Coordinates of C-alpha atoms in Angstrom, one line a residue:
Chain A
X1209 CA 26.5 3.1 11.0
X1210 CA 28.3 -0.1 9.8
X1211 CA 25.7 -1.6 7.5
X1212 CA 24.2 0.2 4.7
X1213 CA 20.4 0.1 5.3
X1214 CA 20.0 1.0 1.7
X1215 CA 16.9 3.1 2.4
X1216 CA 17.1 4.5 -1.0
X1217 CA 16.8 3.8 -4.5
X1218 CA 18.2 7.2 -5.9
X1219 CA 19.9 10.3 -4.3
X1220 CA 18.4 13.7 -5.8
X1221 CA 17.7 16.7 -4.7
X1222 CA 15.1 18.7 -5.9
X1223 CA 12.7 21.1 -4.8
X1224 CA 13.8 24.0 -1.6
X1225 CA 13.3 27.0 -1.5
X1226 CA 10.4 29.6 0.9
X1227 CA 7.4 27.9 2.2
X1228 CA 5.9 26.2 5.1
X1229 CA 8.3 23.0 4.4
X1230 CA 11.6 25.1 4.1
X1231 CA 12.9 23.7 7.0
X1232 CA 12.3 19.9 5.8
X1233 CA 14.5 17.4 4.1
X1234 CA 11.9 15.0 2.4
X1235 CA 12.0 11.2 0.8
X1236 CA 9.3 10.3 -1.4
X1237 CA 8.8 6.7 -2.4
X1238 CA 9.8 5.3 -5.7
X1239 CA 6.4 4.4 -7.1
X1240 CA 5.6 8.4 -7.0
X1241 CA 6.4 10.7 -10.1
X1242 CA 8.7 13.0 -9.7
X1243 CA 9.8 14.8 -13.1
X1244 CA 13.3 13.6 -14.5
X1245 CA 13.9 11.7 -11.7
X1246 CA 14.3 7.8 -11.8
X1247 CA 11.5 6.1 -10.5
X1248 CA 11.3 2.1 -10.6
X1249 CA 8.6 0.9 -7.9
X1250 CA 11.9 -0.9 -7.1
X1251 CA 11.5 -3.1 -10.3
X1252 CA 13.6 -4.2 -13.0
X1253 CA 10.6 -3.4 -15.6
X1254 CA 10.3 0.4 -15.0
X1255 CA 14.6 0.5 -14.7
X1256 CA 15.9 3.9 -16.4
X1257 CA 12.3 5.5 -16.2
X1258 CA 12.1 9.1 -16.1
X1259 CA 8.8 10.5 -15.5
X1260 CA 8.0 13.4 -17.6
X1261 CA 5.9 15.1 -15.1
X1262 CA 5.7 15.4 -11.2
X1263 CA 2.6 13.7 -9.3
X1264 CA 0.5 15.9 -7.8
X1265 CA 1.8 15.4 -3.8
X1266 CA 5.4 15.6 -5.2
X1267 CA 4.4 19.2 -7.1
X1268 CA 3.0 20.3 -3.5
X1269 CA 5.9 19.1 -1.8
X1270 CA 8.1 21.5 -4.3
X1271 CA 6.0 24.7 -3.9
X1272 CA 6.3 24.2 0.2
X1273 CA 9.8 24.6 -0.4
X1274 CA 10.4 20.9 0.7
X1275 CA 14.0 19.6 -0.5
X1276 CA 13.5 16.2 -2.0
X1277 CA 16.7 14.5 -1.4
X1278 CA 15.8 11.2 -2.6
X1279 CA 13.8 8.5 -3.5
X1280 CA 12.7 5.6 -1.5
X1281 CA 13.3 1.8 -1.7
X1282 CA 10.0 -0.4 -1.5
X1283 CA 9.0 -3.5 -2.1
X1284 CA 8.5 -4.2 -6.0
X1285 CA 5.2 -2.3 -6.9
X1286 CA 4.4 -2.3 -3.0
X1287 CA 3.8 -5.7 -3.0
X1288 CA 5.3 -6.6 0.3
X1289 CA 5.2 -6.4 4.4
X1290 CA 9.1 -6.5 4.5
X1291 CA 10.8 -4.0 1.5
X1292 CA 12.9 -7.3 0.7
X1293 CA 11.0 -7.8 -2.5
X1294 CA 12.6 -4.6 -4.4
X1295 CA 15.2 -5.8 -7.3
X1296 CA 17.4 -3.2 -5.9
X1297 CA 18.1 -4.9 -2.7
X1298 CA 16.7 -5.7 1.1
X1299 CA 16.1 -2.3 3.1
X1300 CA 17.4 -2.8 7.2
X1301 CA 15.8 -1.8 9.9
X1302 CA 17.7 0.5 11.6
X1303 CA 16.9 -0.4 14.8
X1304 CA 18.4 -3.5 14.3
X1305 CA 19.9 -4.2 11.0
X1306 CA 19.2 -7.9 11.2
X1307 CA 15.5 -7.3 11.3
X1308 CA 13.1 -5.9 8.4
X1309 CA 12.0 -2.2 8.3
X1310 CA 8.5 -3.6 7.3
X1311 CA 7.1 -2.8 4.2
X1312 CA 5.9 -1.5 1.3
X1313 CA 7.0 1.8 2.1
X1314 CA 10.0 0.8 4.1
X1315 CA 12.8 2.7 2.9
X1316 CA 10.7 6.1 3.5
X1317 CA 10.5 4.8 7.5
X1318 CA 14.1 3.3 7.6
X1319 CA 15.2 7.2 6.0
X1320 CA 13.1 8.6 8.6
X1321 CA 13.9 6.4 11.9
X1322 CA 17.8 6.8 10.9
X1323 CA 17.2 10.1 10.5
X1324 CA 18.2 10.6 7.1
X1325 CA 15.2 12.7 6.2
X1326 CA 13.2 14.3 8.3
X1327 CA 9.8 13.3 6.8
X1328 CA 8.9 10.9 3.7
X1329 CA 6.0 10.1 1.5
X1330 CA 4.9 6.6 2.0
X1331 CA 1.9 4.6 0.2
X1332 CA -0.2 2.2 1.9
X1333 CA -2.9 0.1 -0.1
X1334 CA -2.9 -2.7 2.8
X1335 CA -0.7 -1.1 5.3
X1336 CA 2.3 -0.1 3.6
X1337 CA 2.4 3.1 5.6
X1338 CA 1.7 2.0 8.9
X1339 CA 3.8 -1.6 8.8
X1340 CA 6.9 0.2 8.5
X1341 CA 5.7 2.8 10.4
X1342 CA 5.7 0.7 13.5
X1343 CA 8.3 -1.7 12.9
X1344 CA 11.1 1.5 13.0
X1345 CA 9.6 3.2 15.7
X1346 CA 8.1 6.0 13.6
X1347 CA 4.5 7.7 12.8
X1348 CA 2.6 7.0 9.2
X1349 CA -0.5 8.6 8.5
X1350 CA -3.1 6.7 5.4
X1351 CA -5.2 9.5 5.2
X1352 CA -8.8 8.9 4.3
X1353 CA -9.3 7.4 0.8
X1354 CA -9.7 10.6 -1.6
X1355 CA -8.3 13.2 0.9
X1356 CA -4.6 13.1 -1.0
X1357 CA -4.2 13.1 -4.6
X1358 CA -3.3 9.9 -6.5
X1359 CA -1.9 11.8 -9.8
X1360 CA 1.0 10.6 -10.5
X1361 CA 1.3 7.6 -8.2
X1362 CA 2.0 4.5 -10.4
X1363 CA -0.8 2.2 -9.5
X1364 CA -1.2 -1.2 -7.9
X1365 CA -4.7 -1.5 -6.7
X1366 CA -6.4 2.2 -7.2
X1367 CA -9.4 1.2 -5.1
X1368 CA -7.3 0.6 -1.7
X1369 CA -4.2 2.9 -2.4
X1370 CA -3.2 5.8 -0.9
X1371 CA -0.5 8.5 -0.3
X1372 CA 0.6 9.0 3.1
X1373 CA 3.1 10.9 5.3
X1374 CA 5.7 9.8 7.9
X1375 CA 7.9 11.9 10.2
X1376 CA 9.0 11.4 14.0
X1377 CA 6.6 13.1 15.3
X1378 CA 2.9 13.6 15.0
X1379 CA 2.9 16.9 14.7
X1380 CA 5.5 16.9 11.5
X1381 CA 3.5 14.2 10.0
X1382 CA 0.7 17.1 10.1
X1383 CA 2.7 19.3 8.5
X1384 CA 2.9 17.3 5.6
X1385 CA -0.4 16.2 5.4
X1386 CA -1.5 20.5 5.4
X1387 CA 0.5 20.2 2.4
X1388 CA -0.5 17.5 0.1
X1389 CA -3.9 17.0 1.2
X1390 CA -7.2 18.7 -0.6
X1391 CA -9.0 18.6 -4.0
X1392 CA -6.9 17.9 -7.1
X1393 CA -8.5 18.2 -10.7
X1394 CA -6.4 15.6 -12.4
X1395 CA -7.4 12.9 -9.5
X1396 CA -11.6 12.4 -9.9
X1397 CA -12.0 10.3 -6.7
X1398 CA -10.0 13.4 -4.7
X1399 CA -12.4 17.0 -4.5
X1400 CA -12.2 17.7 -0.4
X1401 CA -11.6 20.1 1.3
X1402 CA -8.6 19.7 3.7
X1403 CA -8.4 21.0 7.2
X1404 CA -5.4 22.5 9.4
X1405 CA -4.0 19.0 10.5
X1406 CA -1.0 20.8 12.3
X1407 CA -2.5 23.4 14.3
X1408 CA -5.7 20.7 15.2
X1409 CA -3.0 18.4 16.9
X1410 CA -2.3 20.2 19.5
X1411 CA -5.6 21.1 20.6
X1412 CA -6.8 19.6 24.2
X1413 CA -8.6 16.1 23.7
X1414 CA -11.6 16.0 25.6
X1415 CA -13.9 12.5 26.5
X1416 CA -12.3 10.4 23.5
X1417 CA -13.7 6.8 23.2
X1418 CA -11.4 4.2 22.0
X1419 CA -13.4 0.7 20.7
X1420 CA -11.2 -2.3 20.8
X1421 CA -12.1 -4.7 18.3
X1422 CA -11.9 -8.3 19.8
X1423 CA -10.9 -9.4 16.3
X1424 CA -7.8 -7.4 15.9
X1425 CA -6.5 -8.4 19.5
X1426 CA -6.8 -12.1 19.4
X1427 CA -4.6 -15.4 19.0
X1428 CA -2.7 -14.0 15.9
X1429 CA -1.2 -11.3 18.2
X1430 CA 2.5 -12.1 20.1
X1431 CA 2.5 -11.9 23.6
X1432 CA 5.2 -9.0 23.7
X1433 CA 3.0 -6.9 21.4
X1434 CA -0.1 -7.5 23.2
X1435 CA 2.1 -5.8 26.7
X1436 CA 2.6 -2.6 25.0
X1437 CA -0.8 -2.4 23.4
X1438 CA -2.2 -2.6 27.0
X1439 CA 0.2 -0.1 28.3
X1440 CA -1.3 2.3 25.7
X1441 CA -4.6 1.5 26.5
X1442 CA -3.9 2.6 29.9
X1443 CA -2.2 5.4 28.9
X1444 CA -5.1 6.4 27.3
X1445 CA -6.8 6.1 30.3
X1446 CA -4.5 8.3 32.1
X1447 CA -5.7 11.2 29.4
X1448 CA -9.0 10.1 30.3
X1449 CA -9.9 8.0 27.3
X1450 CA -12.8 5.6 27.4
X1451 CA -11.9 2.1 26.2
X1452 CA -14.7 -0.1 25.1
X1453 CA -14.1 -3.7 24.0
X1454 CA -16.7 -4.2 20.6
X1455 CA -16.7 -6.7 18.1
X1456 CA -16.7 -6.4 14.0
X1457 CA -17.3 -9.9 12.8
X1458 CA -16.5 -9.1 9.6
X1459 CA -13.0 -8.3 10.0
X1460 CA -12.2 -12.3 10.1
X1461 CA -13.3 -12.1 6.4
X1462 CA -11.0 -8.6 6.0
X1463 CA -7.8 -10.3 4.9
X1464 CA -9.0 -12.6 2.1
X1465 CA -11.2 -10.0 0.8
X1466 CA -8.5 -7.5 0.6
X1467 CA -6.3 -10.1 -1.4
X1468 CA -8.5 -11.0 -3.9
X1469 CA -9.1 -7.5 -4.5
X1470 CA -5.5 -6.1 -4.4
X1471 CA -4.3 -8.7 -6.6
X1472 CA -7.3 -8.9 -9.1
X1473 CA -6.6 -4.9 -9.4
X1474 CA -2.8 -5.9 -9.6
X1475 CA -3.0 -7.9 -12.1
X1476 CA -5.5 -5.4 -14.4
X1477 CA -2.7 -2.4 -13.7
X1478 CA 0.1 -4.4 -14.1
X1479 CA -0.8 -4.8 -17.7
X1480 CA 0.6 -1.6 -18.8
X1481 CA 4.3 -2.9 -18.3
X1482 CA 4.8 -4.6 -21.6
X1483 CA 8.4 -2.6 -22.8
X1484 CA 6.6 -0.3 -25.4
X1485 CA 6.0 3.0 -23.4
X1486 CA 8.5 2.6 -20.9
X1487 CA 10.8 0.3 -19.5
X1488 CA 13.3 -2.3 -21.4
X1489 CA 11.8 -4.0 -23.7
X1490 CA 11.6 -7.4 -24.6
X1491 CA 12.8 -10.0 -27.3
X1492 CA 10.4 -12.3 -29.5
X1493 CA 9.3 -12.8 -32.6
X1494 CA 5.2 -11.7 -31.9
X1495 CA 4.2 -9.4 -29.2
X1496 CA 2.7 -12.2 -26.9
X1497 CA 6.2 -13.4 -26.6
X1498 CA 7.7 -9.8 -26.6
X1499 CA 5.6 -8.9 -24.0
X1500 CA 6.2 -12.0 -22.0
X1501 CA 9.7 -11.6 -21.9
X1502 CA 9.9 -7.9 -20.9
X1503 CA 7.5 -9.1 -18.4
X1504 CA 9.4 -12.1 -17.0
X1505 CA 11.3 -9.0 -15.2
X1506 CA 8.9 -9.2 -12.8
X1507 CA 10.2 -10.5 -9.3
X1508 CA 8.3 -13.9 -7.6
X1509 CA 5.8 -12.0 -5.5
X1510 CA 4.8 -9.9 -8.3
X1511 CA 4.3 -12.2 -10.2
X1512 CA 2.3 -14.2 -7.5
X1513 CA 0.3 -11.4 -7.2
X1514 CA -0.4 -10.7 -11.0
X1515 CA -0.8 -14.8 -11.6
X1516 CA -3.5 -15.1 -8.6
X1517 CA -5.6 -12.0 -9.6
X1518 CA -5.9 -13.2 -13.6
X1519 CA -6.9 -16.4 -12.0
X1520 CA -9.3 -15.0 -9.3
X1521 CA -10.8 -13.1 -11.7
X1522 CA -11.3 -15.3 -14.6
X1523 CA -14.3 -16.9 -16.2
X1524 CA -15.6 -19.2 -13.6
X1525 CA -14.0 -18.2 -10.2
X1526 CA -15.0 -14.2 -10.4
X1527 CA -17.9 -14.9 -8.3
X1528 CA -16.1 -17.5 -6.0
X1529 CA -13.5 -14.9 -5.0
X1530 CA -14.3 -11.7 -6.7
X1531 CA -18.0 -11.0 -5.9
X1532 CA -17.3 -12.2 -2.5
X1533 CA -14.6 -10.0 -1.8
X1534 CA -16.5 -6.4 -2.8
X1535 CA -19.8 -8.6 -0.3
X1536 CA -16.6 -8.8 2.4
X1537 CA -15.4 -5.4 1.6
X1538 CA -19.3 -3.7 2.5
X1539 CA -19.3 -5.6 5.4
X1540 CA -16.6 -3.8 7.2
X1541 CA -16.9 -0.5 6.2
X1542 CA -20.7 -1.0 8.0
X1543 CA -18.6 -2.6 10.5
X1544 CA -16.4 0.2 11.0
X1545 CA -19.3 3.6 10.3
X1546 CA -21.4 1.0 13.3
X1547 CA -18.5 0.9 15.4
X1548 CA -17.4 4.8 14.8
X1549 CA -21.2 6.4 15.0
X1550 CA -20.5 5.2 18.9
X1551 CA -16.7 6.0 19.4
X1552 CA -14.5 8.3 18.7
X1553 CA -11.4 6.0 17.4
X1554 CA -10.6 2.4 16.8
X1555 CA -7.5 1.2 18.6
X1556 CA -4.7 -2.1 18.0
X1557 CA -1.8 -2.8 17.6
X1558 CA -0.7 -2.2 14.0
X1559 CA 1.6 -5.5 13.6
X1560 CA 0.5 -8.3 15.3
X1561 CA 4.3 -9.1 16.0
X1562 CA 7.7 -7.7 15.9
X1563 CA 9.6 -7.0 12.8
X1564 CA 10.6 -10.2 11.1
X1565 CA 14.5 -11.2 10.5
X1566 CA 15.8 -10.6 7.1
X1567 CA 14.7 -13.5 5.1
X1568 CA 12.5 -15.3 7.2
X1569 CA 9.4 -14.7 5.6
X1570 CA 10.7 -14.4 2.0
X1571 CA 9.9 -17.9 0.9
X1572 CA 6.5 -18.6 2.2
X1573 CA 4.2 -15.5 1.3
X1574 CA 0.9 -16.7 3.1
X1575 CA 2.9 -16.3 6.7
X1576 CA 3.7 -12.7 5.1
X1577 CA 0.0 -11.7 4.2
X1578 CA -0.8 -13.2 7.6
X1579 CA 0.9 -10.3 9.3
X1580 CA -1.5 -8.1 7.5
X1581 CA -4.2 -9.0 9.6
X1582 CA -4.6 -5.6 11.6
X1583 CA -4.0 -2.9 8.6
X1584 CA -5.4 -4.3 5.8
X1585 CA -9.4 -4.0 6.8
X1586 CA -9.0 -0.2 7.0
X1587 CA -7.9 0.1 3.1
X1588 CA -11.4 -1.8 2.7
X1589 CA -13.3 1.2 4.3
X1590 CA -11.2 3.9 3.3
X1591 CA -11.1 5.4 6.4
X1592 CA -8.0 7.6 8.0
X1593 CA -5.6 5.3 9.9
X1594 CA -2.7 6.3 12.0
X1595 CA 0.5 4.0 13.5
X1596 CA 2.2 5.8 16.3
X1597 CA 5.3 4.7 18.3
X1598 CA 4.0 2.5 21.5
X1599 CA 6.9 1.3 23.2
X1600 CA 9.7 -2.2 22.3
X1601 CA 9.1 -5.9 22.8
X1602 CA 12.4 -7.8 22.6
X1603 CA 14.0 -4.4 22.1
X1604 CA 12.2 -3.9 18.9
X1605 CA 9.7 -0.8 17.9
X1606 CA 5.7 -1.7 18.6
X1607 CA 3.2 0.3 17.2
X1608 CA -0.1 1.6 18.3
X1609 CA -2.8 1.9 15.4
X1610 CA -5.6 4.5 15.8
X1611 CA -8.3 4.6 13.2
X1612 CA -11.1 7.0 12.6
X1613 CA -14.4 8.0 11.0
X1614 CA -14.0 9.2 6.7
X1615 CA -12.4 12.4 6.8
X1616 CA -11.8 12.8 10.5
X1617 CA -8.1 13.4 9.7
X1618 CA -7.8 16.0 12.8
X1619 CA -9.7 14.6 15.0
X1620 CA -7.7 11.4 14.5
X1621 CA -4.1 13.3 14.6
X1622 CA -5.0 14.9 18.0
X1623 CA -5.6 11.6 20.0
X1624 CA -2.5 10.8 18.6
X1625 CA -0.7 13.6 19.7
X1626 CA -2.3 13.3 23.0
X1627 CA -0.8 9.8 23.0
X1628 CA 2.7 10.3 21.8
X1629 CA 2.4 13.3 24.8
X1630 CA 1.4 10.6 27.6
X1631 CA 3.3 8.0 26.9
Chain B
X1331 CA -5.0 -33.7 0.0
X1332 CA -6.1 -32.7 -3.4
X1333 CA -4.4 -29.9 -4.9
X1334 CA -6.7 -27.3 -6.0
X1335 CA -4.2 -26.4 -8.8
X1336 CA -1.2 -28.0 -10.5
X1337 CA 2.1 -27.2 -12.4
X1338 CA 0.2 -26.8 -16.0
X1339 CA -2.7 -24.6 -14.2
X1340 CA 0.2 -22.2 -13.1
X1341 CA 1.8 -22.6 -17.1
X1342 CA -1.9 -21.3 -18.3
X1343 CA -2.7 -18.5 -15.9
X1344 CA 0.9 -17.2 -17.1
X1345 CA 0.3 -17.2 -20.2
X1346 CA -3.2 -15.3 -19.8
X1347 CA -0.7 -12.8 -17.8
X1348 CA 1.3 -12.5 -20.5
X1349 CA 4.5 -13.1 -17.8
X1350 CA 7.0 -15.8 -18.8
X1351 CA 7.9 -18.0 -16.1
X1352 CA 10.1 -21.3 -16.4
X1353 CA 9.5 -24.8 -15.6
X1354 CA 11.5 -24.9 -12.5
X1355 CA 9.2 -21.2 -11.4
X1356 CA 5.9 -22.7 -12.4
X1357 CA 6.4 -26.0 -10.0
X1358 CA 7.8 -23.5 -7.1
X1359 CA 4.4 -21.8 -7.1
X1360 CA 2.0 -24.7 -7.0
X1361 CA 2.2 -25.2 -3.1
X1362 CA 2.2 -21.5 -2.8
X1363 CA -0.6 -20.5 -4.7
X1364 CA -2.8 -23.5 -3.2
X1365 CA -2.2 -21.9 0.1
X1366 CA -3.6 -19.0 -0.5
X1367 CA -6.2 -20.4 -2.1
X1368 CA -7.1 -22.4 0.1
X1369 CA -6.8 -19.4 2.7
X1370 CA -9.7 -17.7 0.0
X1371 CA -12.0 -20.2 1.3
X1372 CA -12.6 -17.3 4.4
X1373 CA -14.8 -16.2 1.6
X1374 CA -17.5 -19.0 1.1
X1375 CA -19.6 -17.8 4.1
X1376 CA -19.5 -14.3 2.7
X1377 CA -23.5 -13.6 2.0
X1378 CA -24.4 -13.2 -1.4
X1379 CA -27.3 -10.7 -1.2
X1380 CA -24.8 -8.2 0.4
X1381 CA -26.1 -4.6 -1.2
X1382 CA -23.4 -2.3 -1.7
X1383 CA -24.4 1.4 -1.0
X1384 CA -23.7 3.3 -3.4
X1385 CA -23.0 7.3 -2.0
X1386 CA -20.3 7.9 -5.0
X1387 CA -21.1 10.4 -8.1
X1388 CA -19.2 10.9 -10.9
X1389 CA -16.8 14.1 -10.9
X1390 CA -16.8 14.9 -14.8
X1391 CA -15.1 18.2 -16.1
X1392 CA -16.4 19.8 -19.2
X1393 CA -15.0 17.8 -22.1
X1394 CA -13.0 20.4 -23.5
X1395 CA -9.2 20.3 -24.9
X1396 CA -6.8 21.2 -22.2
X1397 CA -2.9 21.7 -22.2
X1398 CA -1.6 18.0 -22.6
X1399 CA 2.0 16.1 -22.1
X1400 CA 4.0 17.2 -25.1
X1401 CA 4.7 13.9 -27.9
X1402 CA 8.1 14.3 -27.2
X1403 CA 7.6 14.1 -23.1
X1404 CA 5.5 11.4 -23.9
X1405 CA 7.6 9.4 -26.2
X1406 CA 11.1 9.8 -24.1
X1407 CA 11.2 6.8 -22.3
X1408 CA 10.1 4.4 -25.2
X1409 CA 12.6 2.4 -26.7
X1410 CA 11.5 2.1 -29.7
X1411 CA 9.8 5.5 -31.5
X1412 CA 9.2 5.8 -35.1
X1413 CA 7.4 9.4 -36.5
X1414 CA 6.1 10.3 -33.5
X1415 CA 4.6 7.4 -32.5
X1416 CA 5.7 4.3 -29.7
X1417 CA 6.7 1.6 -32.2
X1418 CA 5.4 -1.9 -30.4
X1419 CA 6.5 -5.5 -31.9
X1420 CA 4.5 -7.2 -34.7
X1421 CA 1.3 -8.5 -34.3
X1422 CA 1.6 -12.1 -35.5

């Protein structure tokens, strides 16, 4: 390949050995831990950072004899749709270099669609997992919120985030969820039980009902995507899917809530990076000014997003944005357990639109969080959401997003291994 | 149209941030945070009376010492270390 896609951050290789991932080479994001390996959330502040242990997911990884072979660019701290953000340079897509691989997690999808790796650890707090997913023409898996163990993953907004898997094909992406999903003792809001996601995917679907959310199809969504969306709603047909139109007002409020949320939680975790623990430190003559200036090696949108949650959150404007969010925020979830006590999935398109070109979003964020639109209302609900290949508008990768009832991992897997079959 | 926040409301949220930005950065993200917070106004119509349900419980583990990250683990990425402990910048 001509251009670099610079998918990773740093080249290791760790782990190997027996076990059900022997035969896997694996890239894990830089925001998770992995022991004496560098790990930046592609920023300047955490440059030369060595964790002293391995998160829990990575740990797993290790003992299923996965080989880690490196670590993944991202946007800085995941805050991004396009993995341009990270201070140690723009990620390509490697379907077309000119175009983003979508983001947070888009070096793990660019490794994977190249075929670097053959499976990656993504995170997705607002669809980190399944942007990228789809704009590289690979599957991403956010499991349900408290299936996968958080240990170790450096935090941006704990009450959205997840870990997630990505891979080629469904059925790899199962693989790796058998291995890093299920109770972990050092991660309180994680104690269930996990099932066999790889032998449940290729199990017959019988009499699935898909609901189509008005809200998730409408004005916002390009006219190529939309094509391809309804090609895989008749696809699902074909398997003998039922699709439903339904509506879930509160999704128009979705993407605002989740903003205010992500960044007032951003800008609470974010504190920790002050140059004392970790990280280069900064110069000054008190620690307000020391800590400032290690902190001015934040990039823009971090900073954005750290600025905007201290003020959405402070004295005066909490219940303005902040009370109105978590309102929002149990709005859909009732939205989704209404809509998912009657189907068996929620279908959409994952992006409302193709992969931007490099740049083009860079200087006006809003556009950016736009794009957000279709992913970022499941993080709310913490329900299991997968993005699976769907077909190409102006030759670029579409995705199809399938999302399910709280812990229906397998169910949710299978109709997605039903479609990747059909289509 | 009146701008919900200005140059010096950027300077002040900054400094509640603790995150230095310049002049030059603080006038650059005026226009952009007024768009998104004007995009935040989604929210006004958001009930208030909205009752959260509440099916969480706490997972507590008996609160007994357990193996820990050694000092030295825990100090090796500080710059500064003095004694065993992380040595911060004065507190004016």
């Amino acid at each position: 390949m001509s251009v670099d896609i610079n998918a990773f951050v740093t080249r290791c290789d760790i782990g190997g050995g027996d076990g059900a991932l022997s035969d896997l080479a694996v890239g894990v994001k830089d925001n998770i831990s992995t022991e004496g390996v560098e790990t930046t959330c592609g920023s300047r502040v955490l440059e030369g950072y060595e964790p002293p242990y391995d998160a829990t997911v990575v740990a797993r990884l290790k003992d299923a004899g996965a080989r880690i072979v490196g670590k993944t660019n991202m946007d800085e701290f995941g805050m991004g749709t396009t993995t341009e953000t990270s201070a140690y340079g723009v990620t390509r897509n490697p379907v077309d270099t000119d175009h983003v691989p979508g983001g947070s997690s888009g070096g793990s999808a660019a490794a994977v669609a190249a075929g670097d790796v053959d499976a990656a650890l993504g995170t997705d707090t607002g669809g980190s997992v399944r942007c990228p997913a789809a704009f590289c023409g690979v599957v991403g898996l956010k499991p349900t919120y408290g299936l996968v163990s958080r240990y170790g993953l450096i935090a941006y907004a704990n009450s959205l985030e997840t870990v997630g898997p990505m891979a080629r094909d469904v059925e790899t992406t199962a693989r790796l969820l058998d291995v890093i999903a299920g109770a972990d003792e050092r991660d309180g809001t994680c104690n269930s039980e996990a099932d066999d996601y790889a032998d449940a995917v290729e199990e017959p679907t019988a009499d699935v009902t898909v609901a189509v959310p008005q809200e998730l199809v409408g004005e916002g969504v390009e006219e190529g995507v939309r094509s391809v969306f309804e090609a895989s709603l008749d696809s699902l047909r074909d398997e003998g899917a039922e699709v439903r139109e339904v509506s879930m007002p509160s999704l128009e409020k979705a993407l605002a809530a989740y903003y205010v949320i992500a960044m007032g939680e951003a800008s609470s975790n974010l504190a920790r990076f002050d140059g004392v623990r970790y990280g280069p430190g900064g110069e000054g003559d008190d620690w307000n000014d020391s800590f400032a200036d290690a902190r001015g090696r934040f990039g823009d949108e971090v900073k954005r997003r750290v600025m905007l949650g201290t003020y959405a959150l402070s004295e005066g404007y909490y219940g303005d944005y902040y009370d109105k969010a978590q309102n929002a925020r149990t709005l859909v979830r009732r939205d989704f357990e209404n809509v998912l006590d009657d189907a068996d999935v929620v279908a959409s398109p994952t992006m409302p639109l193709t992969p931007f070109r490099v740049g083009e979003v860079l200087d006006d964020p809003m556009q950016m969080y736009l794009a957000d639109a279709n992913t970022t209302p499941v993080n709310l609900a913490g329900v299991p959401s997968v993005s699976v290949p769907a077909g190409r508008a102006d030759d670029l990768p579409v995705g199809l997003q399938l999302t399910a009832g709280r812990f229906e991992e397998a169910k949710l897997l299978r109709v997605a291994r039903a479609f990747e079959k059909a289509r | 149209m009146e701008q919900r926040i200005d140059a010096d409301d950027v300077r002040h949220v900054a400094e509640l941030a603790r995150v230095e930005v310049t002049d030059d950065e603080a006038r650059g993200f005026v226009d952009e945070f007024n768009d998104v917070l004007d995009y935040f106004e989604t929210l006004d119509d958001v009930p208030d009376d909205v009752e959260a349900e509440d099916d969480f419980e706490n997972v507590l583990r008996a609160d007994e010492p357990e193996p820990s990250l050694s000092q030295d683990d825990a100090l090796a990425n500080a710059e500064e270390t003095e004694d065993g402990y992380f040595k911060g910048p004065s507190v004016s």
